[in-house]
Structure formats: structure tokens, C-alpha cells
Short mmCIF file of C-alpha atoms in Angstrom, two decimals:
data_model
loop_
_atom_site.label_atom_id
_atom_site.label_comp_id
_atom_site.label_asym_id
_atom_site.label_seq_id
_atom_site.Cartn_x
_atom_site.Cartn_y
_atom_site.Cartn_z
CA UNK A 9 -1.80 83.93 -158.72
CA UNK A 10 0.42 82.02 -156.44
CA UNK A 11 3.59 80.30 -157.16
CA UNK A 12 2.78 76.50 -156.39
CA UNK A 13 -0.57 76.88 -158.88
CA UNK A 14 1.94 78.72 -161.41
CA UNK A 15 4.09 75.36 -160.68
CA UNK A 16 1.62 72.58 -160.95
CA UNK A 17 0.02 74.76 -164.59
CA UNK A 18 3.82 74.17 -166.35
CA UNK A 19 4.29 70.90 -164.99
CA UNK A 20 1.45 69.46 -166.40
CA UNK A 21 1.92 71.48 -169.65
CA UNK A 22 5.56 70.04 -169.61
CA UNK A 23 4.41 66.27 -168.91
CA UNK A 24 1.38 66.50 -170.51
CA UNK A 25 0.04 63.95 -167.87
CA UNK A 26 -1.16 65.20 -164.31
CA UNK A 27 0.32 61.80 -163.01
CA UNK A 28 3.86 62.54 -164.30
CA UNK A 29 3.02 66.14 -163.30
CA UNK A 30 2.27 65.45 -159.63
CA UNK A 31 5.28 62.74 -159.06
CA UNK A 32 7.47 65.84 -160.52
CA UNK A 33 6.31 68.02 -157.76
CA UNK A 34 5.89 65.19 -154.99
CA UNK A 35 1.97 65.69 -154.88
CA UNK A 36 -0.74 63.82 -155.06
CA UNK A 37 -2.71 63.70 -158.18
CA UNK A 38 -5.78 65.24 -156.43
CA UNK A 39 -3.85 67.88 -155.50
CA UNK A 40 -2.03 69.08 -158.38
CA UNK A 41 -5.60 68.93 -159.98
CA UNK A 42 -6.71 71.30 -156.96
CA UNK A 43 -4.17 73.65 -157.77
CA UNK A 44 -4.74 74.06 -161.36
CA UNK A 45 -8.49 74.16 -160.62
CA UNK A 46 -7.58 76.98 -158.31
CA UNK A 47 -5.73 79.06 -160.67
CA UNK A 48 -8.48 78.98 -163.53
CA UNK A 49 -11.08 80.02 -161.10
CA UNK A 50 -8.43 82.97 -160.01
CA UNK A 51 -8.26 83.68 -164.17
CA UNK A 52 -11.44 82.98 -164.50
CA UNK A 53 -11.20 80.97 -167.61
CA UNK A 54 -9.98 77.77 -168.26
CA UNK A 55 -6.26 76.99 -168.61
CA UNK A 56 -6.08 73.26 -170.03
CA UNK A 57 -9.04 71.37 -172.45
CA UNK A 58 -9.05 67.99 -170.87
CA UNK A 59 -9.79 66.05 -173.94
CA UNK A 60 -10.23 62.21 -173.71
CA UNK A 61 -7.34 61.16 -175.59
CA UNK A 62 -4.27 64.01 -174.91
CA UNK A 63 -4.44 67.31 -173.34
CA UNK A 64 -3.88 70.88 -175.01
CA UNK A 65 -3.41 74.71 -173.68
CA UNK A 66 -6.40 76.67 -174.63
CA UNK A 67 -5.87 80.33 -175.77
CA UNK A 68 -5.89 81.46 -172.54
CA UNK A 69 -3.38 79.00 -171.63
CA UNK A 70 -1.09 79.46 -174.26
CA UNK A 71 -0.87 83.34 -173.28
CA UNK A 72 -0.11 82.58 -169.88
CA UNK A 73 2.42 79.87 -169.88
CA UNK A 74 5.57 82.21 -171.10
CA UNK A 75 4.71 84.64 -168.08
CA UNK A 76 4.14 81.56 -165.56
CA UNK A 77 7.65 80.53 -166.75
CA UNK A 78 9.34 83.76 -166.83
CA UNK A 79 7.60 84.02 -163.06
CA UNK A 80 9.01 80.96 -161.99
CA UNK A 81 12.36 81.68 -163.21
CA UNK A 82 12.52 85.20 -161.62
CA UNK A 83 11.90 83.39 -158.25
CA UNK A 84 14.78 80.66 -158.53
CA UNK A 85 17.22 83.94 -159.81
CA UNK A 86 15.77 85.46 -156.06
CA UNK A 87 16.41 82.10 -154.32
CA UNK A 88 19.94 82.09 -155.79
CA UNK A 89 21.07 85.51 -155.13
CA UNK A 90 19.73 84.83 -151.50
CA UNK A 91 21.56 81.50 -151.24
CA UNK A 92 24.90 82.84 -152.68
CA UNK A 93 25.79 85.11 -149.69
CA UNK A 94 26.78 82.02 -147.82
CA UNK A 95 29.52 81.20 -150.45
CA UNK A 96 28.99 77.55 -150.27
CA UNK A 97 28.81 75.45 -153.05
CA UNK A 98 26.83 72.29 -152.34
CA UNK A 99 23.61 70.73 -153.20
CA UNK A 100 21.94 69.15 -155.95
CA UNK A 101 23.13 69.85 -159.56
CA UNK A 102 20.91 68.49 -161.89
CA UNK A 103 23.44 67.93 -165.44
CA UNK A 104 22.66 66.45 -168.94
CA UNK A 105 25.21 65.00 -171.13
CA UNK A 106 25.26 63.38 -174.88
CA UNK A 107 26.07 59.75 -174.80
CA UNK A 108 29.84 61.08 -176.65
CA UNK A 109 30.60 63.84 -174.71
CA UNK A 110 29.41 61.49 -171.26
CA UNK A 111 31.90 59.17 -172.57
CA UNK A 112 34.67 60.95 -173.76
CA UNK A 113 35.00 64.69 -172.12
CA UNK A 114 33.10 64.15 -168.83
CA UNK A 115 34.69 61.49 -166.72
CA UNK A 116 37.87 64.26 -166.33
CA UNK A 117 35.48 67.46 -165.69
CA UNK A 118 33.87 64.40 -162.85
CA UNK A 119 36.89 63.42 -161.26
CA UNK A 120 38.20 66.93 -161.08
CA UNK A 121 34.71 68.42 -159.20
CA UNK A 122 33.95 65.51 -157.37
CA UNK A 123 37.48 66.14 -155.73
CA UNK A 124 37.15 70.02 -155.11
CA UNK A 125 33.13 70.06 -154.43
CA UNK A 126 32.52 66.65 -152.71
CA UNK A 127 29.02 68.46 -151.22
CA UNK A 128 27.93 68.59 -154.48
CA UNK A 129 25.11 65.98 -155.51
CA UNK A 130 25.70 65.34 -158.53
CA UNK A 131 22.45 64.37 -160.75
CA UNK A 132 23.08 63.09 -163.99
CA UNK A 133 21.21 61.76 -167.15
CA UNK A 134 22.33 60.82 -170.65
CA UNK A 135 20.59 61.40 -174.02
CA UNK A 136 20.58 62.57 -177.12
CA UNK A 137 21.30 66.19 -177.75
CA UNK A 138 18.27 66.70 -179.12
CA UNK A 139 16.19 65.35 -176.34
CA UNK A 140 18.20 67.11 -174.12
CA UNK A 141 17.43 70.47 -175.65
CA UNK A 142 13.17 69.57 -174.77
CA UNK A 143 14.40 68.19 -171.33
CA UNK A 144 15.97 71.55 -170.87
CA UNK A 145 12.84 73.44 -171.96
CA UNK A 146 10.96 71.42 -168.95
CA UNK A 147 13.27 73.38 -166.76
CA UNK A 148 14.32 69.66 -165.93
CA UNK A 149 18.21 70.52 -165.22
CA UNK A 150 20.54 73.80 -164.90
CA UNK A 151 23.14 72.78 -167.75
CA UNK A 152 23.46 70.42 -170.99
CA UNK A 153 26.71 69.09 -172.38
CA UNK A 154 25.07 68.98 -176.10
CA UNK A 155 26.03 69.16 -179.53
CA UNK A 156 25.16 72.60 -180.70
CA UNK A 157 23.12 72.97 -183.47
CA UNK A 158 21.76 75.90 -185.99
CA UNK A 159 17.72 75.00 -184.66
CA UNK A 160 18.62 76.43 -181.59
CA UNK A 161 16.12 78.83 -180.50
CA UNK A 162 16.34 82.07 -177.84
CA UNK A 163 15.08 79.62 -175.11
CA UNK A 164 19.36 79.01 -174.99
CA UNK A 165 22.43 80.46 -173.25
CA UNK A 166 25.80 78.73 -174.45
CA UNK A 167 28.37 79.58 -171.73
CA UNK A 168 31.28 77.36 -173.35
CA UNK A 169 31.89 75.94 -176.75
CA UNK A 170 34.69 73.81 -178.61
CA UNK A 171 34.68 71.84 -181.77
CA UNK A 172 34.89 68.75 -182.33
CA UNK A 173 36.92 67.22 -185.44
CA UNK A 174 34.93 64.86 -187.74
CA UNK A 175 36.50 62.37 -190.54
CA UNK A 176 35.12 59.94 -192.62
CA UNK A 177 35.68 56.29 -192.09
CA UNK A 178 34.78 52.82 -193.06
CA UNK A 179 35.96 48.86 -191.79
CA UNK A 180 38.82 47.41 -192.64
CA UNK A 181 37.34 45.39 -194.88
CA UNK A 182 34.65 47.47 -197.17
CA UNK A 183 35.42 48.31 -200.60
CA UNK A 184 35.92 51.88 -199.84
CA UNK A 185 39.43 50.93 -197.53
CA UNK A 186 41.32 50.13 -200.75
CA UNK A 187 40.46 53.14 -202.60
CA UNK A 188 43.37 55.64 -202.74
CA UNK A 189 41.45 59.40 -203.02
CA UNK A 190 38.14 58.57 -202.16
CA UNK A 191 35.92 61.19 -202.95
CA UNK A 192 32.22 62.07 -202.24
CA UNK A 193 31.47 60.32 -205.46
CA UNK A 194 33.30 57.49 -204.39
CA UNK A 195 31.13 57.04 -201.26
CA UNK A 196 27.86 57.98 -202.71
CA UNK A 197 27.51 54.11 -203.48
CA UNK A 198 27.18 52.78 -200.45
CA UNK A 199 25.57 52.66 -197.49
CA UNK A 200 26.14 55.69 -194.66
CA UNK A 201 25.93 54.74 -191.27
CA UNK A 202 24.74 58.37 -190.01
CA UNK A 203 22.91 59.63 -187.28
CA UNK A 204 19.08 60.45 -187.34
CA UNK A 205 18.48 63.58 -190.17
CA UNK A 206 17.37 65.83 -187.46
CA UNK A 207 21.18 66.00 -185.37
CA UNK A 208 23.93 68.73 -186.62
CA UNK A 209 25.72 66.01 -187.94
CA UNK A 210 23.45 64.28 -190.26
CA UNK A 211 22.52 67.97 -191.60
CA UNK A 212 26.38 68.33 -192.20
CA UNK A 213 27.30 65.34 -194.46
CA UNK A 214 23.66 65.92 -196.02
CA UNK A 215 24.62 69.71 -197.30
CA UNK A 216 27.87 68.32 -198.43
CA UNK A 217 26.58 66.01 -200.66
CA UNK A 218 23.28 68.42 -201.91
CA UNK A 219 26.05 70.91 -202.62
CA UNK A 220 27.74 67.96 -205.12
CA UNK A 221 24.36 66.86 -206.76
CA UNK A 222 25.13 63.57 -204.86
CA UNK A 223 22.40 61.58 -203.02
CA UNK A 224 23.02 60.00 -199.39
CA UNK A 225 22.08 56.51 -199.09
CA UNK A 226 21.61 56.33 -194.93
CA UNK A 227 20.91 52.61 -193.26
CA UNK A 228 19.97 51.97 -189.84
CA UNK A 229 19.91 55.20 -188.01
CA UNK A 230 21.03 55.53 -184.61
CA UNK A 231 21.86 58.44 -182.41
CA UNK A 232 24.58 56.43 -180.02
CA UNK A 233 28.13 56.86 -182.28
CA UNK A 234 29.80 54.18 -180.40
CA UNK A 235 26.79 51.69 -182.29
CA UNK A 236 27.88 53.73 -185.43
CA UNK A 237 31.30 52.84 -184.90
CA UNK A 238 30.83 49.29 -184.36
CA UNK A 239 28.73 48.40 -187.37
CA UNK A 240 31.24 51.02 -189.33
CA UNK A 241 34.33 48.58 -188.10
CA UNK A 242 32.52 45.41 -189.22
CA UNK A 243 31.85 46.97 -192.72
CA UNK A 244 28.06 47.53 -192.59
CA UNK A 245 28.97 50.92 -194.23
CA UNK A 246 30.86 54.41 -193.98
CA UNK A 247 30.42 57.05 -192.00
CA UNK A 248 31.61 60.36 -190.18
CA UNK A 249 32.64 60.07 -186.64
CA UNK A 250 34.55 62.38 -184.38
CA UNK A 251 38.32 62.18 -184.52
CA UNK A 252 38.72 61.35 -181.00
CA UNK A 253 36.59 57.93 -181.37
CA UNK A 254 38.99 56.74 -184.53
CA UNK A 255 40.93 53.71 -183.70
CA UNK A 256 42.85 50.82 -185.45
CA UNK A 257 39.62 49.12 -186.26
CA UNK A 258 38.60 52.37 -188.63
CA UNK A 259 40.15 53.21 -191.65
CA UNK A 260 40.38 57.21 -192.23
CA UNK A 261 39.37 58.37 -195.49
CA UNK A 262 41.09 61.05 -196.63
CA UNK A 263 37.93 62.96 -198.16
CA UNK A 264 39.24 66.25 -199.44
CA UNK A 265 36.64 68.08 -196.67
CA UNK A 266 36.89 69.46 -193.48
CA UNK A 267 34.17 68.37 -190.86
CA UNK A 268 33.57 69.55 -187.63
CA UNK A 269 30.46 70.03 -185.31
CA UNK A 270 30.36 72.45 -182.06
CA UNK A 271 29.99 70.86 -178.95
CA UNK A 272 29.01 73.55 -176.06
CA UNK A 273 27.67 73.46 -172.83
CA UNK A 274 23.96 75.24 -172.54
CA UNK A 275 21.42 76.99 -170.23
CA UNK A 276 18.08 78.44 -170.62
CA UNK A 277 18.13 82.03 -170.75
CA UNK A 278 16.53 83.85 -167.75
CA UNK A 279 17.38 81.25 -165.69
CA UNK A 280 20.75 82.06 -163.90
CA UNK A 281 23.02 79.34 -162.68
CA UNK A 282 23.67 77.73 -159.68
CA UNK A 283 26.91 78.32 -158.20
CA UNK A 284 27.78 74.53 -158.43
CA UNK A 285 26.83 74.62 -161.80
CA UNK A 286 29.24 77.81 -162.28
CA UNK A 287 31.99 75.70 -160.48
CA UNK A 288 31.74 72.96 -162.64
CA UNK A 289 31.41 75.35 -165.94
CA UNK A 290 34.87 76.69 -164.69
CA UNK A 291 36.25 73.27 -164.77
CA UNK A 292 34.92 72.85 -168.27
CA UNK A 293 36.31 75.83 -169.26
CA UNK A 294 39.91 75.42 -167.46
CA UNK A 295 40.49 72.02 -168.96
CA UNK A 296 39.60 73.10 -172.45
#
């Protein structure tokens, strides 16, 4: 089994489209077909069922995609140890980042790495944690700037982690600003302008009020917090945001609970870093 059939099996596994697959790996579509129909005649079974609508691994190709990976990682670790005897740091450095930690913590880490690593290429995209977690599976980009969360599985390193305050606010003007000790209870009533229920932060508020026999009445999920924010400020509803996005158009609402979530930066175990990626966890971790 060679390495660019072992390549062109998980790409279209990971894109679940051949097209998709052979732009990832600038191929033709011909060819990346060639390749896969090279490596099930090397197996001797077939890898993918080509169904009309979709694709899906057959047995044999569910048993051999966590070796192909595991094969394909092993060779990037070889390429790296190779390439770090030079002690340059340069290159491409592929880098995902939440929309709030893209706003708010990256633009220092940036400005800091751009300065001492200018032959860096910096790559970057911005998403939701959550779809940065499958991105990362994809073997898509070296590191994630994420919001950790308990549904993380062994496919994860986290090489640096810090939490990140929460509080409840609403607008100036909803009902909730003139209340004096607002308490779960007192919130329960209205609308919560939360995140989608499958981020850390909508499981947080959620346990909070399961463990009061309270019931959450969410409206208009969205993953962005600076969209939260502004329909917060305008009195749409309450929510939880992180401390550092409060501002005199929020009122705080001293709810008697502590809230925090644990932002990190992540990898995919097996897979070893990139010395521009260390460089710029160093930064992380120096300005932290």
C-alpha cells in the first residue's frame, strides 16, 4: 500500500465527495479515482460502496481507515523530525480559531509572531468550535483555538488552557435590569439568548437550571456571541456572555453563580507539531 493511495482513501472518506477530495490533493478527479481503484485491487476488496445518493466505508473500509491515518501521521512526524535539523521556522501554518477567541485573544498572539516569524505563512479560518473539532479530525490544520468541551474524544491533545469568566446579562431596557437579586427563577421567564444546545456553554446554563427544576426558554440560536450580544443590548432577551465582551450597553446580573468555560488550544494526538506551530503555542502560552 503506498502513501498517495493511503492519501486519496481518507480524503475522500473526509469529503465524502471525490471532487472535494481531488481539489484537496491538487488532482484530477480521474486520478484520485485511479488511486483508490488501485488500493482496493492491492486489498483486494472494496474500500468505498459508491451508492447513488452519498457514499459509505464498507467493513473493510472502516477497518482500514484508523491504520491509513495513523500511517499518514507517522510519515508527517518523519517529515518533521527531518525538517527540524535546519532550525528554521517558516512555512505554512494552517490555524483555526472561534469567532471570540479570533476576536478577542488572537490579534495580540498575531502581531507578536508575525513580528518574530515573518517566514511564517500564516493560514487562517474561523468557525465554530464545534466545527472546528470535525475540521481538525480531516487533518485540515495543526492547531485549534476552541472552546473546550467534556465531548472531547482521544482524537485530542490540549497543549494550553485558560478560562474564561461568564456572567449573566440583559439590555438596558428589559424587565430583568430593574430587578435587584435576580435569581434563576427570576430569569426563567424570559427569553435566553444562548448558543446552539450542543456548545459547552449552552450545556452549562442548561445543568444550572435542570439542577433548580427550572426550564430554559432559548430563542434564536446562534453560535457568533457578538450577534448574542447585540440582540441581548436591544432587549430581545438575557443571556451569558464572557466577561471580557461586557460593556456599558449590558447590564450584569448579579446571579448568585459562578460561570466559566475553558478555552484551550488543541491538536490531534499522534500528530506532532510543526515547529511554527510550537512557536506560536509559546506565544500563547507567554502572554497568558
Amino acid at each position: 500500500m503506498d502513501t498517495q493511495s493511503l492519501s486519496a482513501f481518507v480524503a475522500i472518506v473526509d469529503h465524502q465527495s471525490f471532487s472535494e477530495a481531488a481539489e484537496a490533493l491538487h488532482l484530477t478527479q480521474p486520478a484520485i479515482s485511479k488511486r483508490l481503484a488501485s488500493l482496493e485491487n492491492q486489498i483486494g476488496t472494496a474500500l468505498i460502496d459508491r451508492r447513488q445518493r452519498g457514499m459509505a466505508l464498507t467493513d473493510a473500509g472502516s477497518r482500514l481507515l484508523p491504520y491509513a491515518r495513523r500511517i499518514l501521521d507517522e510519515l508527517h512526524n518523519a517529515r518533521l523530525d527531518l525538517e527540524t535539523t535546519t532550525h528554521r521556522i517558516a512555512g505554512r501554518l494552517p490555524v483555526i480559531a472561534s469567532h471570540h477567541i479570533g476576536l478577542h485573544h488572537l490579534p495580540a498572539w498575531l502581531r507578536r509572531f508575525n513580528r518574530e516569524f515573518p517566514q511564517v505563512e500564516l493560514a487562517l479560518q474561523f468557525m465554530d468550535s464545534e466545527s472546528a473539532f470535525e475540521q481538525m479530525r480531516r487533518r485540515v490544520c495543526e492547531l485549534a483555538f476552541v472552546t473546550l468541551n467534556d465531548a472531547m474524544d482521544q482524537h485530542f491533545n490540549v497543549h494550553e488552557q485558560w478560562a474564561d469568566p461568564m456572567v449573566f446579562v440583559c439590555g438596558k431596557t428589559h424587565p430583568l435590569a430593574d430587578v435587584r437579586k435576580p435569581t434563576l427563577a427570576s430569569l426563567a421567564p424570559y427569553s435566553a439568548l444562548l448558543p446552539d444546545t450542543g456548545t459547552a456553554t449552552y450545556r452549562v446554563v442548561s445543568r444550572l437550571f435542570l439542577s433548580e427544576g427550572l426550564t430554559l426558554n432559548p430563542q434564536m440560536p446562534t453560535n457568533y456571541l457578538e450577534t448574542l450580544k447585540m440582540m441581548t443590548s436591544v432587549g430581545l432577551g438575557w443571556s451569558v456572555l464572557p466577561l471580557k465582551m461586557t460593556d456599558e450597553s449590558l447590564v450584569r446580573l448579579e446571579v448568585p453563580h459562578q460561570l466559566e468555560r475553558m478555552l484551550g488550544a488543541v491538536g490531534l494526538a499522534g500528530r506532532e507539531l510543526s515547529p511554527a506551530a510550537r512557536a506560536l503555542l509559546r506565544i500563547v502560552k507567554d502572554m497568558h
